[in-house]
Amino acid sequence: MSDAAPPASSGDWPLFEVFVRSKQGLDHKHVGSLHASDPAHAIALARDVYTRRQEGVSIWVVPAHAITASAVEQKADNFDPMASKIYRHPTFYDIPEEIGHM
Amino acid sequence: MNASTSESRPAATAAPTAVGTDPFLERIANDEKIEPQDDMPESYRKHLVRQISQHAHSEIVGMLPEGGWITRAPSLKRKEVLLAKVQDEGGHGLYLYAAAETLGVNRADLIDALHSGRAKYSSIFNYATDTWADIGMIGWLVDGAAIMNQVPLCRCSYGPYARAMIRICKEESFHQRQGFDIVHNLMRGTPEQKQMAQDSFDRWWWPTLMMFGPHDSDSVHTQASEWGIKRLSNDELRQRFVDVTVPQASFLGLTIPDPALRWNAERGHYDFGALDWDEFWRVVKGDGPCNEARLSARVKAFNDGAWVREAAVTHARKRSARAANQSDVRGATSSQSRAAA
Ligand SMILES: [Fe+2]
Ligand SMILES: [Fe+2]
C-alpha cells in the first residue's frame, strides 16, 4: 500500500499514528492512533479526538505502516552495551569539593 | 465509560503458574510494562483483547442512553455539556479500540462482534433514561463507578491499555461532576424536581453497585490479578464506591433505597444489603429493559453511516489521484525546462 492508500471498502480505513505538540517550544509527542481515509482526514479526526481540551497547537499524522521499529529480538544487542558505559555520565567523575559546581 | 469485563463470567483458564518459574509473571511482578511487540502468553493476549474490546463497546453503547437527551436537555448550557460528555465517550471508545488493535485484532471485526451480539458491553446501559434526572444519575453514579474501576487500570501491565486509561481518567472527572451538578440542582428545586431525583436514584442505585460484577467468592478464577490487569477485586471496588457515595447522597438529601445500609465502625465501612443477582444475570444475558433497543440503535447508526465511510474513501482516492497527476505535470514541466536550458 502506498502512503495511506485507501483500503478496499469492506475493511476499515488505514491506521495513522498521531503526534501532538502541546505548546510552542516542545516536541511533538505520540498520543495515540486512529483510522482515517487519508492524511487530511486523519488530521481532522485527530483534532476532534486528541485536542478537545486545548492539548495541542500542532498535529502530525503518520501512516502506521510507514514506521520502522527496532526489532524486539535485538533489544539486548542494541541497548545493553550502554549499561557498562557509565563514564558517559557526568556522575562518573568525582570533582573535588573545593571546585564546587561544574 | 466503564470497564465492563467484570460482568461476564470469566472463561476458565489454566491453573496459575507460580511466580519465579515463569519469566513472564516475573516481569509483571517486577512491575515491568508489556508492550505490543513483546513476547506474551496467548492467554494474556486473549484476556486483554476481550477485556479491552468489551470496555470499548461499553464506551460507545454508553453514548446511546445519554445521546437521546442532547436535544431535550433543559438549557443551552446543559445541551453543550451533554454533547461534550457524549463526544468524550466516543473518543474513549476510539482510544480503546486502538489499544485492542495493538494486540493483532481489527477494529472492524470487534465492531462486528458487538453488532452480531457475540460481544458483551456493560449492562448498565441496558437501563432506560426516561427522565432528565437519569442523566444526572448516569454522570454522578455510573461514571463515578466507572472511575472507581478505571483508576487502578491506569497502572495495568499492558502499556497501550494503561496509556488509554490515563487519558480516559483525565476526562471522566468532568463527567461525574456534571452529573452531580444536575442532581444537586434538582435537589434544590421544586418538590416535583426533588421527587424526580429520588425516583431516579431509587432506580439507579442497585444497578450501579452491580457494575462492579459478581462477588469475589462467585467469580471464576482468572489470572487477571497475577497478570497485573486487575489490581483490586470486585468487592473491594464496590465497597469503596459505597463508602464515598453515601455521604454525597446524604449531602444531596437523597435517601438510599437500602434498609440494611449502615455505618460499621468496626470495619470502618458501610454495610449494605444483598444485591439481586438474578436481575444482574438476566440483564447480562440480554433480558434487560433496553438490550434490544441499544443494539439495534448501534447497528442502525453503523449502517446509516456506510455511505459516509464510502464517500470518504472515494474522496481520498480522488484526492490522491489528483495529487499524482499534478506531480506528473510538474515533473513533465521541469524536464521540459531542463531540456530547454
Ligand atoms: Fe464517562
Ligand atoms: Fe468514558
XYZ file of C-alpha atoms and ligand atoms in Angstrom:
445
model
C 0.000 0.000 0.000
C 1.299 3.432 -0.840
C 1.152 6.090 1.866
C -2.310 5.884 3.331
C -3.791 4.269 0.260
C -7.473 3.734 0.977
C -8.355 0.110 1.712
C -10.977 -1.977 -0.012
C -14.314 -0.562 1.046
C -15.161 -3.639 3.123
C -12.321 -3.063 5.574
C -11.512 -0.243 7.930
C -9.715 2.942 6.947
C -5.902 2.743 7.268
C -4.263 3.331 10.631
C -2.401 6.553 11.444
C -0.208 7.348 14.425
C -0.885 10.779 15.885
C 1.696 13.160 17.368
C 0.755 16.389 19.118
C 2.875 19.409 20.049
C 1.308 20.518 23.306
C 2.759 24.017 23.108
C 5.248 26.043 21.116
C 8.776 25.076 22.098
C 8.011 21.434 22.897
C 8.425 18.270 20.783
C 5.565 16.555 19.056
C 4.710 13.575 21.239
C 2.948 10.352 20.318
C -0.587 10.478 21.730
C -2.346 7.535 20.090
C -3.697 6.333 16.789
C -6.798 6.427 14.661
C -8.240 5.217 11.372
C -8.837 7.716 8.571
C -9.352 7.635 4.815
C -6.279 9.776 4.083
C -3.814 12.123 5.835
C -6.025 15.220 5.614
C -8.903 13.251 7.080
C -6.583 11.919 9.803
C -5.634 15.476 10.795
C -9.297 16.465 11.021
C -10.141 13.439 13.164
C -7.040 13.844 15.336
C -8.097 17.392 16.091
C -11.508 16.159 17.264
C -10.194 13.180 19.198
C -6.915 14.315 20.725
C -7.218 18.091 21.191
C -10.679 18.601 22.681
C -9.203 20.373 25.710
C -6.515 22.539 24.161
C -3.960 19.724 24.375
C -2.137 20.929 21.285
C -1.037 23.632 18.882
C 0.161 21.334 16.090
C -0.558 17.780 14.890
C 1.464 15.274 12.875
C -0.121 12.161 11.447
C 1.970 9.300 10.073
C 0.624 6.205 8.320
C 1.322 3.425 10.822
C 2.831 1.220 8.102
C 5.447 3.902 7.354
C 7.064 3.490 10.775
C 10.092 1.237 11.031
C 10.728 -0.027 14.546
C 13.854 -1.550 16.037
C 13.499 -5.310 16.405
C 12.418 -6.588 19.772
C 14.836 -9.561 19.473
C 17.677 -7.047 19.130
C 16.748 -5.181 22.271
C 19.600 -6.621 24.304
C 22.164 -6.251 21.468
C 21.048 -2.706 20.805
C 20.750 -1.274 24.238
C 22.503 -3.405 26.850
C 26.078 -2.400 25.867
C 25.334 1.107 27.134
C 24.862 -0.241 30.645
C 28.638 -0.679 31.059
C 29.492 2.766 29.725
C 28.714 4.711 32.806
C 31.691 7.023 32.097
C 29.358 8.728 29.617
C 27.516 10.224 32.569
C 28.836 13.243 34.460
C 28.192 11.486 37.775
C 31.018 9.033 36.937
C 33.590 11.706 37.791
C 34.485 12.901 41.263
C 35.038 16.612 41.334
C 36.878 17.946 44.416
C 34.584 19.810 46.763
C 36.742 22.916 46.514
C 35.825 23.218 42.842
C 32.138 23.495 43.631
C 29.637 23.343 40.791
C 30.911 22.203 37.410
C -17.053 4.857 30.096
C -16.649 1.738 32.028
C -14.763 -1.452 32.495
C -17.470 -3.911 31.753
C -15.481 -7.053 31.758
C -16.069 -7.901 35.357
C -19.615 -8.620 34.274
C -19.105 -11.550 32.043
C -18.292 -14.852 33.542
C -14.574 -15.159 33.001
C -13.552 -18.046 30.842
C -11.797 -20.812 32.686
C -8.065 -20.507 32.355
C -5.148 -22.750 33.079
C -4.053 -23.143 36.664
C -1.893 -20.240 37.809
C 1.803 -20.674 37.301
C 3.969 -19.844 40.270
C 5.882 -16.603 40.004
C 9.570 -17.414 39.969
C 9.283 -20.241 37.473
C 7.608 -18.193 34.767
C 9.712 -15.357 33.314
C 6.619 -13.518 32.079
C 4.954 -13.496 35.503
C 8.269 -12.456 36.990
C 8.399 -9.432 34.686
C 4.883 -8.486 35.760
C 5.724 -8.983 39.429
C 8.638 -6.565 38.926
C 6.119 -4.017 37.613
C 7.591 -4.143 34.126
C 5.214 -2.951 31.411
C 4.440 -5.206 28.476
C 4.477 -3.552 25.045
C 2.861 -4.833 21.821
C 5.951 -6.461 20.243
C 6.976 -8.257 23.439
C 6.524 -11.971 23.941
C 3.370 -12.687 25.880
C 1.372 -15.805 26.682
C -1.507 -16.338 24.285
C -3.909 -16.450 27.249
C -2.730 -12.998 28.389
C -3.240 -11.598 24.891
C -6.692 -13.143 24.596
C -7.765 -11.899 28.007
C -6.704 -8.373 27.077
C -8.451 -8.431 23.701
C -11.664 -9.498 25.405
C -11.414 -7.008 28.273
C -10.307 -4.017 26.179
C -12.833 -4.612 23.417
C -15.712 -5.069 25.877
C -14.585 -1.882 27.513
C -14.547 -0.106 24.123
C -18.024 -1.420 23.303
C -19.282 -0.077 26.648
C -17.978 3.381 25.805
C -19.823 3.612 22.517
C -23.026 1.888 23.652
C -22.850 4.226 26.652
C -23.339 7.138 24.253
C -26.881 5.964 23.481
C -28.835 6.462 26.736
C -27.458 9.995 27.012
C -27.414 10.834 23.313
C -31.205 10.833 23.233
C -31.222 13.642 25.791
C -28.955 16.075 23.944
C -31.857 17.766 22.184
C -34.081 17.568 25.272
C -31.621 18.868 27.880
C -33.282 21.774 29.698
C -30.962 24.616 28.661
C -28.379 25.510 26.036
C -25.649 25.116 28.650
C -26.851 21.627 29.582
C -27.054 20.707 25.889
C -23.466 21.840 25.326
C -22.214 19.969 28.379
C -24.019 16.756 27.477
C -22.834 16.954 23.884
C -19.237 17.318 25.102
C -19.665 14.407 27.502
C -21.107 12.099 24.865
C -18.361 13.127 22.438
C -15.787 12.189 25.083
C -17.311 8.715 25.348
C -16.935 8.259 21.589
C -13.281 9.236 21.984
C -12.858 6.730 24.813
C -14.174 4.021 22.516
C -11.634 5.052 19.908
C -8.665 5.004 22.329
C -9.656 1.537 23.490
C -10.276 0.028 20.057
C -6.838 1.347 19.105
C -5.312 -0.275 22.217
C -7.012 -3.581 21.317
C -5.654 -3.375 17.773
C -2.091 -3.365 19.090
C -2.801 -6.991 20.067
C -3.293 -8.029 16.459
C -7.053 -7.752 16.029
C -9.030 -5.462 13.715
C -11.468 -2.852 14.901
C -13.878 -3.811 12.116
C -14.018 -7.384 13.466
C -14.521 -6.189 17.041
C -17.395 -3.925 15.994
C -18.862 -6.789 14.027
C -18.740 -8.957 17.173
C -20.642 -6.252 19.049
C -23.261 -5.812 16.343
C -23.854 -9.509 15.899
C -24.380 -9.949 19.646
C -21.246 -12.082 20.162
C -19.532 -9.457 22.325
C -20.681 -8.003 25.619
C -20.816 -4.461 26.920
C -21.638 -3.022 30.312
C -25.179 -3.977 31.313
C -25.790 -0.644 32.983
C -26.580 0.838 29.564
C -29.492 -1.527 29.160
C -31.452 0.539 31.670
C -33.777 3.280 30.440
C -33.184 7.020 30.754
C -36.773 8.219 30.993
C -36.245 11.443 32.927
C -33.710 14.259 32.995
C -32.692 13.118 36.485
C -31.467 9.865 34.909
C -28.850 11.858 33.011
C -27.671 13.275 36.329
C -27.539 9.781 37.863
C -25.557 8.377 34.932
C -22.896 11.054 35.321
C -22.740 11.029 39.094
C -23.200 7.293 39.789
C -22.377 5.386 36.613
C -19.375 7.477 35.612
C -18.442 7.572 39.303
C -18.418 3.771 39.455
C -16.521 3.648 36.171
C -13.833 5.921 37.603
C -13.519 3.607 40.607
C -12.913 0.713 38.184
C -10.680 2.615 35.827
C -8.213 4.385 38.073
C -6.451 1.102 39.012
C -6.331 0.182 35.298
C -4.051 3.178 34.682
C -1.355 1.016 36.332
C -2.163 -2.189 34.472
C 0.671 -4.209 32.971
C -0.165 -3.709 29.292
C 1.298 -0.386 28.144
C -1.228 0.645 25.462
C -4.183 -0.157 27.751
C -2.657 1.723 30.686
C -1.950 4.761 28.484
C -5.504 4.762 27.105
C -6.853 4.562 30.656
C -4.761 7.515 31.814
C -6.199 9.622 29.005
C -9.717 8.416 29.787
C -9.471 9.001 33.534
C -8.390 12.593 32.927
C -11.661 13.145 31.077
C -14.006 11.173 33.338
C -13.871 13.519 36.290
C -15.795 16.159 34.344
C -18.460 13.546 33.544
C -19.052 12.732 37.182
C -19.126 16.368 38.265
C -21.595 17.468 35.586
C -23.882 14.610 36.674
C -23.588 15.575 40.329
C -24.354 19.156 39.329
C -27.570 18.088 37.588
C -28.721 16.147 40.654
C -27.660 18.938 43.001
C -29.737 21.424 41.014
C -32.799 19.191 41.037
C -32.475 18.682 44.802
C -32.562 22.453 45.280
C -35.625 22.764 43.054
C -39.377 22.225 43.374
C -40.863 19.257 45.282
C -41.559 17.650 41.881
C -37.921 18.021 40.863
C -36.724 16.530 44.152
C -39.117 13.643 43.702
C -37.840 13.087 40.173
C -34.291 12.888 41.503
C -35.240 10.474 44.297
C -37.175 8.217 41.883
C -34.228 8.141 39.560
C -31.801 7.450 42.413
C -34.007 4.540 43.537
C -33.757 3.018 40.050
C -30.004 3.536 39.529
C -28.540 2.722 42.944
C -28.618 -1.081 42.724
C -27.713 -1.444 39.041
C -24.716 0.832 39.709
C -23.500 -1.416 42.533
C -23.823 -4.376 40.173
C -21.483 -2.681 37.687
C -18.593 -3.977 39.789
C -19.523 -7.536 38.868
C -20.194 -10.702 40.865
C -18.920 -11.188 44.412
C -15.293 -12.268 44.640
C -16.459 -15.599 46.036
C -18.586 -16.182 42.908
C -16.009 -15.077 40.375
C -14.315 -17.810 38.437
C -10.581 -17.603 38.995
C -8.659 -15.861 36.253
C -5.068 -14.833 36.137
C -6.036 -11.168 35.751
C -4.507 -10.236 39.088
C -1.260 -12.213 38.580
C -1.063 -10.588 35.168
C -1.274 -7.142 36.702
C -4.506 -6.354 34.864
C -6.929 -6.396 37.778
C -5.415 -4.662 40.797
C -8.466 -4.623 43.080
C -11.275 -7.146 43.457
C -14.922 -6.534 42.540
C -15.987 -6.414 46.196
C -13.163 -4.062 47.205
C -14.113 -1.641 44.434
C -17.827 -1.868 45.261
C -17.145 -1.153 48.936
C -15.016 1.871 48.049
C -17.794 3.189 45.846
C -20.417 2.801 48.571
C -18.136 4.449 51.114
C -17.571 7.578 49.027
C -21.082 7.831 47.593
C -23.216 7.505 50.731
C -22.002 10.824 52.226
C -22.571 12.522 48.847
C -26.137 11.209 48.733
C -26.857 12.444 52.230
C -25.408 15.850 51.369
C -27.818 15.970 48.443
C -30.728 14.939 50.684
C -31.359 11.662 48.855
C -32.497 8.527 50.670
C -30.528 5.382 49.824
C -33.024 2.675 48.840
C -31.438 0.100 51.157
C -32.814 -0.510 54.671
C -29.689 -2.541 55.503
C -27.320 0.344 54.865
C -25.464 1.437 57.993
C -22.023 2.549 59.081
C -19.998 -0.265 60.582
C -17.479 1.353 62.905
C -15.665 -1.919 63.458
C -14.977 -2.448 59.771
C -14.644 1.243 59.047
C -17.012 0.765 56.095
C -20.702 0.960 55.278
C -22.578 -2.334 55.412
C -25.146 -2.701 52.671
C -27.907 -5.088 51.603
C -27.807 -8.052 49.241
C -27.747 -7.440 45.506
C -30.287 -9.049 43.201
C -28.017 -11.281 41.147
C -30.924 -12.829 39.291
C -31.678 -9.441 37.825
C -27.977 -8.959 37.099
C -27.637 -12.142 35.058
C -30.981 -11.537 33.347
C -29.729 -8.198 32.052
C -26.270 -9.548 31.162
C -27.911 -12.326 29.163
C -29.968 -9.888 27.130
C -33.222 -9.550 29.040
C -32.758 -6.028 30.397
C -35.187 -3.180 29.729
C -33.292 -1.855 26.698
C -30.889 -4.544 25.423
C -32.580 -4.819 22.048
C -33.078 -1.091 21.626
C -29.403 -0.385 22.333
C -28.056 -2.954 19.944
C -30.427 -2.072 17.135
C -29.637 1.652 17.579
C -25.912 0.810 17.267
C -26.423 -1.306 14.160
C -28.679 1.306 12.568
C -26.169 4.098 13.218
C -23.401 1.970 11.706
C -25.418 1.057 8.636
C -26.716 4.602 8.163
C -23.106 5.780 8.207
C -21.962 3.381 5.486
C -22.312 5.969 2.717
C -20.177 8.431 4.699
C -17.377 5.882 5.080
C -17.567 5.032 1.384
C -17.643 8.687 0.367
C -14.545 9.365 2.458
C -12.665 6.562 0.708
C -13.777 7.740 -2.741
C -12.798 11.290 -1.893
C -9.394 10.139 -0.645
C -8.789 8.185 -3.874
C -9.765 11.190 -5.971
C -7.509 13.445 -3.935
C -4.502 11.154 -4.248
C -5.110 10.665 -7.995
C -5.237 14.431 -8.422
C -2.016 14.840 -6.450
C -0.328 12.164 -8.592
C -1.472 13.939 -11.797
C -0.168 17.244 -10.590
C 3.241 15.836 -9.753
C 3.337 14.209 -13.223
C 2.607 17.594 -14.755
C 5.211 19.256 -12.558
C 7.725 16.535 -13.450
C 6.981 16.999 -17.154
C 7.318 20.786 -16.991
C 10.555 20.673 -15.093
C 12.126 18.186 -17.515
C 10.949 20.390 -20.402
C 12.535 23.417 -18.875
C 15.694 21.454 -18.188
C 15.736 20.352 -21.823
C 15.227 23.923 -22.981
C 18.067 25.227 -20.872
Fe -17.716 8.967 31.135
Fe -15.865 7.008 29.182
